[in-house]
Amino acid sequence: MTCREAERLVMPYINGSITDEELEGFLEHIETCENCREELEIYFTVDVGIRQLDQGTGTYNIKGALETALALSRQRIHTLHLLQTARYAVNTLCFWSVLMILIIQFRMWGQNGF
Ligand SMILES: [Zn+2]
């Protein structure tokens, strides 16, 4: 992902409208690119600051909040990957089960003289 793409995803990330595919690339980029991470921190701080004014909540650990948000996002990607692997495993298992059933069926037909 380029910096341009990452910058474009900062706002969707903050307001939660980013897609899972975009999220994965975005997180990778944010972890390696200092500039885009700073950009995200600035927008995140502004966003949290505005909400803080709205809700009138007291002091708030903004950097900690961003860390928490990023950790949750990483966890989400991790879970998605696990689900994908599980789905792949189940699909493979289903494929081989069907194949085995077919082989056994054909053998049974062969033995019955069809
Ligand atoms: Zn960047």
mmCIF file of N, CA and C and ligand atoms in Angstrom:
data_model
loop_
_atom_site.group_PDB
_atom_site.id
_atom_site.type_symbol
_atom_site.label_atom_id
_atom_site.label_comp_id
_atom_site.label_asym_id
_atom_site.label_seq_id
_atom_site.Cartn_x
_atom_site.Cartn_y
_atom_site.Cartn_z
ATOM 1 N N MET A 1 0.839 -1.204 0.000
ATOM 2 C CA MET A 1 0.000 0.000 0.000
ATOM 3 C C MET A 1 0.876 1.257 0.000
ATOM 4 N N THR A 2 0.497 2.205 -0.796
ATOM 5 C CA THR A 2 1.273 3.452 -0.834
ATOM 6 C C THR A 2 0.788 4.411 0.253
ATOM 7 N N CYS A 3 1.607 5.436 0.526
ATOM 8 C CA CYS A 3 1.237 6.437 1.524
ATOM 9 C C CYS A 3 -0.069 7.135 1.133
ATOM 10 N N ARG A 4 -0.229 7.370 -0.158
ATOM 11 C CA ARG A 4 -1.433 8.036 -0.646
ATOM 12 C C ARG A 4 -2.688 7.224 -0.295
ATOM 13 N N GLU A 5 -2.603 5.911 -0.543
ATOM 14 C CA GLU A 5 -3.746 5.039 -0.229
ATOM 15 C C GLU A 5 -3.997 5.002 1.273
ATOM 16 N N ALA A 6 -2.897 4.925 2.031
ATOM 17 C CA ALA A 6 -3.026 4.867 3.488
ATOM 18 C C ALA A 6 -3.659 6.141 4.030
ATOM 19 N N GLU A 7 -3.232 7.291 3.504
ATOM 20 C CA GLU A 7 -3.793 8.572 3.955
ATOM 21 C C GLU A 7 -5.289 8.649 3.668
ATOM 22 N N ARG A 8 -5.660 8.100 2.533
ATOM 23 C CA ARG A 8 -7.067 8.103 2.135
ATOM 24 C C ARG A 8 -7.909 7.251 3.099
ATOM 25 N N LEU A 9 -7.261 6.286 3.775
ATOM 26 C CA LEU A 9 -7.994 5.353 4.643
ATOM 27 C C LEU A 9 -8.008 5.773 6.115
ATOM 28 N N VAL A 10 -7.303 6.881 6.411
ATOM 29 C CA VAL A 10 -7.242 7.317 7.812
ATOM 30 C C VAL A 10 -8.638 7.610 8.370
ATOM 31 N N MET A 11 -9.407 8.405 7.633
ATOM 32 C CA MET A 11 -10.752 8.748 8.114
ATOM 33 C C MET A 11 -11.686 7.534 8.168
ATOM 34 N N PRO A 12 -11.733 6.719 7.082
ATOM 35 C CA PRO A 12 -12.557 5.496 7.177
ATOM 36 C C PRO A 12 -12.164 4.615 8.367
ATOM 37 N N TYR A 13 -10.856 4.583 8.676
ATOM 38 C CA TYR A 13 -10.427 3.771 9.817
ATOM 39 C C TYR A 13 -11.008 4.326 11.107
ATOM 40 N N ILE A 14 -10.915 5.643 11.276
ATOM 41 C CA ILE A 14 -11.373 6.271 12.516
ATOM 42 C C ILE A 14 -12.886 6.149 12.674
ATOM 43 N N ASN A 15 -13.630 6.355 11.572
ATOM 44 C CA ASN A 15 -15.088 6.260 11.737
ATOM 45 C C ASN A 15 -15.642 4.849 11.473
ATOM 46 N N GLY A 16 -14.720 3.908 11.275
ATOM 47 C CA GLY A 16 -15.122 2.500 11.231
ATOM 48 C C GLY A 16 -15.730 2.038 9.919
ATOM 49 N N SER A 17 -15.577 2.814 8.848
ATOM 50 C CA SER A 17 -16.175 2.410 7.575
ATOM 51 C C SER A 17 -15.167 1.701 6.663
ATOM 52 N N ILE A 18 -13.979 1.410 7.185
ATOM 53 C CA ILE A 18 -12.945 0.735 6.408
ATOM 54 C C ILE A 18 -13.338 -0.741 6.231
ATOM 55 N N THR A 19 -13.009 -1.319 5.061
ATOM 56 C CA THR A 19 -13.328 -2.733 4.857
ATOM 57 C C THR A 19 -12.200 -3.598 5.427
ATOM 58 N N ASP A 20 -12.486 -4.878 5.613
ATOM 59 C CA ASP A 20 -11.492 -5.779 6.201
ATOM 60 C C ASP A 20 -10.253 -5.895 5.328
ATOM 61 N N GLU A 21 -10.448 -5.925 4.006
ATOM 62 C CA GLU A 21 -9.305 -6.026 3.093
ATOM 63 C C GLU A 21 -8.437 -4.790 3.214
ATOM 64 N N GLU A 22 -9.093 -3.623 3.240
ATOM 65 C CA GLU A 22 -8.357 -2.370 3.366
ATOM 66 C C GLU A 22 -7.652 -2.301 4.712
ATOM 67 N N LEU A 23 -8.337 -2.763 5.747
ATOM 68 C CA LEU A 23 -7.809 -2.693 7.111
ATOM 69 C C LEU A 23 -6.475 -3.413 7.224
ATOM 70 N N GLU A 24 -6.379 -4.569 6.608
ATOM 71 C CA GLU A 24 -5.152 -5.351 6.709
ATOM 72 C C GLU A 24 -3.956 -4.586 6.122
ATOM 73 N N GLY A 25 -4.119 -4.079 4.909
ATOM 74 C CA GLY A 25 -3.051 -3.312 4.271
ATOM 75 C C GLY A 25 -2.740 -2.047 5.043
ATOM 76 N N PHE A 26 -3.783 -1.423 5.555
ATOM 77 C CA PHE A 26 -3.631 -0.181 6.302
ATOM 78 C C PHE A 26 -2.794 -0.399 7.566
ATOM 79 N N LEU A 27 -3.118 -1.446 8.316
ATOM 80 C CA LEU A 27 -2.383 -1.741 9.553
ATOM 81 C C LEU A 27 -0.916 -2.020 9.257
ATOM 82 N N GLU A 28 -0.680 -2.794 8.200
ATOM 83 C CA GLU A 28 0.705 -3.101 7.822
ATOM 84 C C GLU A 28 1.467 -1.824 7.507
ATOM 85 N N HIS A 29 0.800 -0.949 6.764
ATOM 86 C CA HIS A 29 1.455 0.295 6.380
ATOM 87 C C HIS A 29 1.726 1.170 7.603
ATOM 88 N N ILE A 30 0.734 1.276 8.481
ATOM 89 C CA ILE A 30 0.865 2.125 9.662
ATOM 90 C C ILE A 30 2.019 1.649 10.548
ATOM 91 N N GLU A 31 2.223 0.342 10.600
ATOM 92 C CA GLU A 31 3.282 -0.183 11.448
ATOM 93 C C GLU A 31 4.681 0.099 10.900
ATOM 94 N N THR A 32 4.764 0.255 9.581
ATOM 95 C CA THR A 32 6.094 0.451 8.993
ATOM 96 C C THR A 32 6.354 1.901 8.598
ATOM 97 N N CYS A 33 5.308 2.691 8.420
ATOM 98 C CA CYS A 33 5.482 4.057 7.930
ATOM 99 C C CYS A 33 5.211 5.081 9.037
ATOM 100 N N GLU A 34 6.281 5.767 9.438
ATOM 101 C CA GLU A 34 6.197 6.749 10.520
ATOM 102 C C GLU A 34 5.274 7.917 10.163
ATOM 103 N N ASN A 35 5.368 8.377 8.915
ATOM 104 C CA ASN A 35 4.575 9.533 8.469
ATOM 105 C C ASN A 35 3.082 9.277 8.566
ATOM 106 N N CYS A 36 2.663 8.129 8.045
ATOM 107 C CA CYS A 36 1.237 7.827 8.038
ATOM 108 C C CYS A 36 0.726 7.550 9.445
ATOM 109 N N ARG A 37 1.591 6.979 10.296
ATOM 110 C CA ARG A 37 1.206 6.742 11.664
ATOM 111 C C ARG A 37 0.958 8.065 12.383
ATOM 112 N N GLU A 38 1.822 9.028 12.110
ATOM 113 C CA GLU A 38 1.649 10.361 12.693
ATOM 114 C C GLU A 38 0.347 10.986 12.209
ATOM 115 N N GLU A 39 0.097 10.818 10.926
ATOM 116 C CA GLU A 39 -1.134 11.334 10.327
ATOM 117 C C GLU A 39 -2.352 10.742 11.048
ATOM 118 N N LEU A 40 -2.290 9.420 11.241
ATOM 119 C CA LEU A 40 -3.390 8.740 11.930
ATOM 120 C C LEU A 40 -3.533 9.267 13.359
ATOM 121 N N GLU A 41 -2.394 9.454 14.047
ATOM 122 C CA GLU A 41 -2.427 9.951 15.427
ATOM 123 C C GLU A 41 -3.070 11.322 15.503
ATOM 124 N N ILE A 42 -2.736 12.183 14.533
ATOM 125 C CA ILE A 42 -3.289 13.540 14.529
ATOM 126 C C ILE A 42 -4.809 13.489 14.359
ATOM 127 N N TYR A 43 -5.259 12.756 13.336
ATOM 128 C CA TYR A 43 -6.697 12.674 13.073
ATOM 129 C C TYR A 43 -7.437 12.001 14.219
ATOM 130 N N PHE A 44 -6.801 10.959 14.782
ATOM 131 C CA PHE A 44 -7.410 10.241 15.893
ATOM 132 C C PHE A 44 -7.560 11.170 17.094
ATOM 133 N N THR A 45 -6.491 11.945 17.359
ATOM 134 C CA THR A 45 -6.511 12.885 18.481
ATOM 135 C C THR A 45 -7.615 13.919 18.301
ATOM 136 N N VAL A 46 -7.730 14.439 17.089
ATOM 137 C CA VAL A 46 -8.764 15.433 16.798
ATOM 138 C C VAL A 46 -10.145 14.815 16.991
ATOM 139 N N ASP A 47 -10.317 13.605 16.462
ATOM 140 C CA ASP A 47 -11.605 12.917 16.555
ATOM 141 C C ASP A 47 -11.992 12.666 18.005
ATOM 142 N N VAL A 48 -11.036 12.141 18.774
ATOM 143 C CA VAL A 48 -11.303 11.869 20.181
ATOM 144 C C VAL A 48 -11.569 13.167 20.929
ATOM 145 N N GLY A 49 -10.793 14.202 20.580
ATOM 146 C CA GLY A 49 -10.960 15.511 21.220
ATOM 147 C C GLY A 49 -12.355 16.069 21.011
ATOM 148 N N ILE A 50 -12.857 15.952 19.797
ATOM 149 C CA ILE A 50 -14.194 16.463 19.478
ATOM 150 C C ILE A 50 -15.263 15.689 20.249
ATOM 151 N N ARG A 51 -15.092 14.365 20.273
ATOM 152 C CA ARG A 51 -16.081 13.550 20.994
ATOM 153 C C ARG A 51 -16.051 13.847 22.484
ATOM 154 N N GLN A 52 -14.824 14.122 22.966
ATOM 155 C CA GLN A 52 -14.657 14.453 24.372
ATOM 156 C C GLN A 52 -15.432 15.727 24.708
ATOM 157 N N LEU A 53 -15.366 16.710 23.806
ATOM 158 C CA LEU A 53 -16.088 17.969 24.003
ATOM 159 C C LEU A 53 -17.592 17.707 24.022
ATOM 160 N N ASP A 54 -18.043 16.845 23.092
ATOM 161 C CA ASP A 54 -19.463 16.516 23.000
ATOM 162 C C ASP A 54 -19.966 15.857 24.282
ATOM 163 N N GLN A 55 -19.189 14.874 24.731
ATOM 164 C CA GLN A 55 -19.666 14.074 25.853
ATOM 165 C C GLN A 55 -19.274 14.650 27.203
ATOM 166 N N GLY A 56 -18.288 15.560 27.187
ATOM 167 C CA GLY A 56 -17.856 16.183 28.434
ATOM 168 C C GLY A 56 -17.170 15.222 29.376
ATOM 169 N N THR A 57 -16.590 14.133 28.828
ATOM 170 C CA THR A 57 -15.854 13.206 29.683
ATOM 171 C C THR A 57 -14.529 13.827 30.088
ATOM 172 N N GLY A 58 -14.026 13.449 31.214
ATOM 173 C CA GLY A 58 -12.812 14.043 31.771
ATOM 174 C C GLY A 58 -11.570 13.733 30.969
ATOM 175 N N THR A 59 -10.449 13.620 31.646
ATOM 176 C CA THR A 59 -9.188 13.368 30.944
ATOM 177 C C THR A 59 -9.226 11.996 30.296
ATOM 178 N N TYR A 60 -8.549 11.909 29.173
ATOM 179 C CA TYR A 60 -8.624 10.703 28.364
ATOM 180 C C TYR A 60 -7.246 10.420 27.794
ATOM 181 N N ASN A 61 -6.804 9.187 27.882
ATOM 182 C CA ASN A 61 -5.503 8.792 27.356
ATOM 183 C C ASN A 61 -5.608 8.525 25.853
ATOM 184 N N ILE A 62 -5.321 9.556 25.068
ATOM 185 C CA ILE A 62 -5.529 9.455 23.618
ATOM 186 C C ILE A 62 -4.562 8.468 22.975
ATOM 187 N N LYS A 63 -3.289 8.558 23.354
ATOM 188 C CA LYS A 63 -2.308 7.657 22.761
ATOM 189 C C LYS A 63 -2.648 6.209 23.129
ATOM 190 N N GLY A 64 -3.047 6.013 24.373
ATOM 191 C CA GLY A 64 -3.459 4.687 24.830
ATOM 192 C C GLY A 64 -4.674 4.204 24.071
ATOM 193 N N ALA A 65 -5.599 5.140 23.790
ATOM 194 C CA ALA A 65 -6.827 4.788 23.077
ATOM 195 C C ALA A 65 -6.506 4.343 21.658
ATOM 196 N N LEU A 66 -5.547 5.026 21.030
ATOM 197 C CA LEU A 66 -5.152 4.649 19.678
ATOM 198 C C LEU A 66 -4.476 3.283 19.683
ATOM 199 N N GLU A 67 -3.624 3.060 20.689
ATOM 200 C CA GLU A 67 -2.959 1.759 20.805
ATOM 201 C C GLU A 67 -4.000 0.641 20.951
ATOM 202 N N THR A 68 -5.012 0.908 21.788
ATOM 203 C CA THR A 68 -6.076 -0.068 22.004
ATOM 204 C C THR A 68 -6.830 -0.337 20.703
ATOM 205 N N ALA A 69 -7.141 0.748 19.978
ATOM 206 C CA ALA A 69 -7.876 0.609 18.721
ATOM 207 C C ALA A 69 -7.062 -0.208 17.718
ATOM 208 N N LEU A 70 -5.765 0.065 17.635
ATOM 209 C CA LEU A 70 -4.910 -0.661 16.700
ATOM 210 C C LEU A 70 -4.778 -2.126 17.103
ATOM 211 N N ALA A 71 -4.664 -2.361 18.416
ATOM 212 C CA ALA A 71 -4.555 -3.743 18.904
ATOM 213 C C ALA A 71 -5.820 -4.527 18.558
ATOM 214 N N LEU A 72 -6.982 -3.887 18.736
ATOM 215 C CA LEU A 72 -8.262 -4.533 18.406
ATOM 216 C C LEU A 72 -8.338 -4.836 16.913
ATOM 217 N N SER A 73 -7.855 -3.888 16.101
ATOM 218 C CA SER A 73 -7.875 -4.083 14.647
ATOM 219 C C SER A 73 -6.997 -5.257 14.259
ATOM 220 N N ARG A 74 -5.799 -5.320 14.880
ATOM 221 C CA ARG A 74 -4.891 -6.419 14.574
ATOM 222 C C ARG A 74 -5.530 -7.752 14.956
ATOM 223 N N GLN A 75 -6.209 -7.746 16.107
ATOM 224 C CA GLN A 75 -6.883 -8.952 16.587
ATOM 225 C C GLN A 75 -7.969 -9.388 15.598
ATOM 226 N N ARG A 76 -8.663 -8.387 15.079
ATOM 227 C CA ARG A 76 -9.729 -8.659 14.116
ATOM 228 C C ARG A 76 -9.171 -9.332 12.857
ATOM 229 N N ILE A 77 -8.048 -8.787 12.356
ATOM 230 C CA ILE A 77 -7.405 -9.361 11.174
ATOM 231 C C ILE A 77 -6.936 -10.784 11.473
ATOM 232 N N HIS A 78 -6.373 -10.957 12.676
ATOM 233 C CA HIS A 78 -5.895 -12.272 13.084
ATOM 234 C C HIS A 78 -7.047 -13.287 13.098
ATOM 235 N N THR A 79 -8.176 -12.874 13.677
ATOM 236 C CA THR A 79 -9.346 -13.747 13.737
ATOM 237 C C THR A 79 -9.845 -14.079 12.334
ATOM 238 N N LEU A 80 -9.850 -13.070 11.462
ATOM 239 C CA LEU A 80 -10.301 -13.287 10.086
ATOM 240 C C LEU A 80 -9.414 -14.312 9.381
ATOM 241 N N HIS A 81 -8.109 -14.212 9.637
ATOM 242 C CA HIS A 81 -7.181 -15.163 9.028
ATOM 243 C C HIS A 81 -7.440 -16.580 9.538
ATOM 244 N N LEU A 82 -7.695 -16.685 10.844
ATOM 245 C CA LEU A 82 -7.997 -17.993 11.430
ATOM 246 C C LEU A 82 -9.248 -18.577 10.783
ATOM 247 N N LEU A 83 -10.270 -17.722 10.630
ATOM 248 C CA LEU A 83 -11.519 -18.172 10.019
ATOM 249 C C LEU A 83 -11.287 -18.640 8.588
ATOM 250 N N GLN A 84 -10.454 -17.890 7.859
ATOM 251 C CA GLN A 84 -10.148 -18.255 6.476
ATOM 252 C C GLN A 84 -9.457 -19.615 6.424
ATOM 253 N N THR A 85 -8.492 -19.810 7.323
ATOM 254 C CA THR A 85 -7.770 -21.081 7.379
ATOM 255 C C THR A 85 -8.734 -22.209 7.721
ATOM 256 N N ALA A 86 -9.608 -21.958 8.690
ATOM 257 C CA ALA A 86 -10.582 -22.969 9.097
ATOM 258 C C ALA A 86 -11.510 -23.313 7.940
ATOM 259 N N ARG A 87 -11.955 -22.268 7.227
ATOM 260 C CA ARG A 87 -12.861 -22.491 6.101
ATOM 261 C C ARG A 87 -12.164 -23.317 5.016
ATOM 262 N N TYR A 88 -10.898 -22.992 4.802
ATOM 263 C CA TYR A 88 -10.121 -23.720 3.802
ATOM 264 C C TYR A 88 -9.975 -25.188 4.208
ATOM 265 N N ALA A 89 -9.670 -25.403 5.501
ATOM 266 C CA ALA A 89 -9.514 -26.762 6.014
ATOM 267 C C ALA A 89 -10.807 -27.551 5.844
ATOM 268 N N VAL A 90 -11.932 -26.928 6.195
ATOM 269 C CA VAL A 90 -13.230 -27.596 6.084
ATOM 270 C C VAL A 90 -13.538 -27.918 4.624
ATOM 271 N N ASN A 91 -13.260 -26.955 3.743
ATOM 272 C CA ASN A 91 -13.496 -27.172 2.312
ATOM 273 C C ASN A 91 -12.670 -28.340 1.791
ATOM 274 N N THR A 92 -11.399 -28.367 2.181
ATOM 275 C CA THR A 92 -10.512 -29.445 1.736
ATOM 276 C C THR A 92 -11.034 -30.783 2.243
ATOM 277 N N LEU A 93 -11.426 -30.780 3.521
ATOM 278 C CA LEU A 93 -11.958 -31.995 4.134
ATOM 279 C C LEU A 93 -13.211 -32.470 3.403
ATOM 280 N N CYS A 94 -14.094 -31.531 3.099
ATOM 281 C CA CYS A 94 -15.318 -31.861 2.365
ATOM 282 C C CYS A 94 -14.992 -32.447 1.004
ATOM 283 N N PHE A 95 -14.042 -31.835 0.316
ATOM 284 C CA PHE A 95 -13.666 -32.299 -1.014
ATOM 285 C C PHE A 95 -13.193 -33.749 -0.960
ATOM 286 N N TRP A 96 -12.290 -34.040 0.000
ATOM 287 C CA TRP A 96 -11.749 -35.396 0.095
ATOM 288 C C TRP A 96 -12.814 -36.399 0.541
ATOM 289 N N SER A 97 -13.728 -35.958 1.414
ATOM 290 C CA SER A 97 -14.809 -36.843 1.860
ATOM 291 C C SER A 97 -15.683 -37.240 0.681
ATOM 292 N N VAL A 98 -16.051 -36.226 -0.126
ATOM 293 C CA VAL A 98 -16.885 -36.496 -1.291
ATOM 294 C C VAL A 98 -16.164 -37.437 -2.247
ATOM 295 N N LEU A 99 -14.884 -37.180 -2.443
ATOM 296 C CA LEU A 99 -14.096 -38.018 -3.352
ATOM 297 C C LEU A 99 -14.053 -39.463 -2.850
ATOM 298 N N MET A 100 -13.840 -39.630 -1.529
ATOM 299 C CA MET A 100 -13.794 -40.971 -0.947
ATOM 300 C C MET A 100 -15.133 -41.682 -1.139
ATOM 301 N N ILE A 101 -16.219 -40.954 -0.873
ATOM 302 C CA ILE A 101 -17.557 -41.535 -1.021
ATOM 303 C C ILE A 101 -17.770 -41.991 -2.463
ATOM 304 N N LEU A 102 -17.350 -41.147 -3.419
ATOM 305 C CA LEU A 102 -17.495 -41.486 -4.839
ATOM 306 C C LEU A 102 -16.696 -42.736 -5.178
ATOM 307 N N ILE A 103 -15.442 -42.796 -4.685
ATOM 308 C CA ILE A 103 -14.582 -43.952 -4.975
ATOM 309 C C ILE A 103 -15.216 -45.227 -4.424
ATOM 310 N N ILE A 104 -15.693 -45.129 -3.167
ATOM 311 C CA ILE A 104 -16.326 -46.302 -2.549
ATOM 312 C C ILE A 104 -17.578 -46.700 -3.334
ATOM 313 N N GLN A 105 -18.350 -45.685 -3.722
ATOM 314 C CA GLN A 105 -19.574 -45.927 -4.488
ATOM 315 C C GLN A 105 -19.264 -46.638 -5.807
ATOM 316 N N PHE A 106 -18.245 -46.130 -6.504
ATOM 317 C CA PHE A 106 -17.881 -46.739 -7.790
ATOM 318 C C PHE A 106 -17.416 -48.178 -7.596
ATOM 319 N N ARG A 107 -16.674 -48.387 -6.499
ATOM 320 C CA ARG A 107 -16.213 -49.762 -6.247
ATOM 321 C C ARG A 107 -17.398 -50.687 -5.983
ATOM 322 N N MET A 108 -18.387 -50.159 -5.234
ATOM 323 C CA MET A 108 -19.575 -50.949 -4.936
ATOM 324 C C MET A 108 -20.335 -51.269 -6.225
ATOM 325 N N TRP A 109 -20.427 -50.289 -7.094
ATOM 326 C CA TRP A 109 -21.105 -50.505 -8.386
ATOM 327 C C TRP A 109 -20.332 -51.564 -9.199
ATOM 328 N N GLY A 110 -18.995 -51.414 -9.162
ATOM 329 C CA GLY A 110 -18.155 -52.366 -9.886
ATOM 330 C C GLY A 110 -18.373 -53.771 -9.368
ATOM 331 N N GLN A 111 -18.463 -53.933 -8.038
ATOM 332 C CA GLN A 111 -18.648 -55.261 -7.455
ATOM 333 C C GLN A 111 -20.029 -55.831 -7.770
ATOM 334 N N ASN A 112 -21.016 -54.930 -7.924
ATOM 335 C CA ASN A 112 -22.355 -55.401 -8.222
ATOM 336 C C ASN A 112 -22.580 -55.668 -9.712
ATOM 337 N N GLY A 113 -21.548 -55.458 -10.487
ATOM 338 C CA GLY A 113 -21.633 -55.807 -11.887
ATOM 339 C C GLY A 113 -22.259 -54.758 -12.786
ATOM 340 N N PHE A 114 -22.291 -53.510 -12.351
ATOM 341 C CA PHE A 114 -22.820 -52.473 -13.233
ATOM 342 C C PHE A 114 -21.782 -52.063 -14.275
HETATM 343 ZN ZN ZN B 1 3.028 5.980 4.533
#
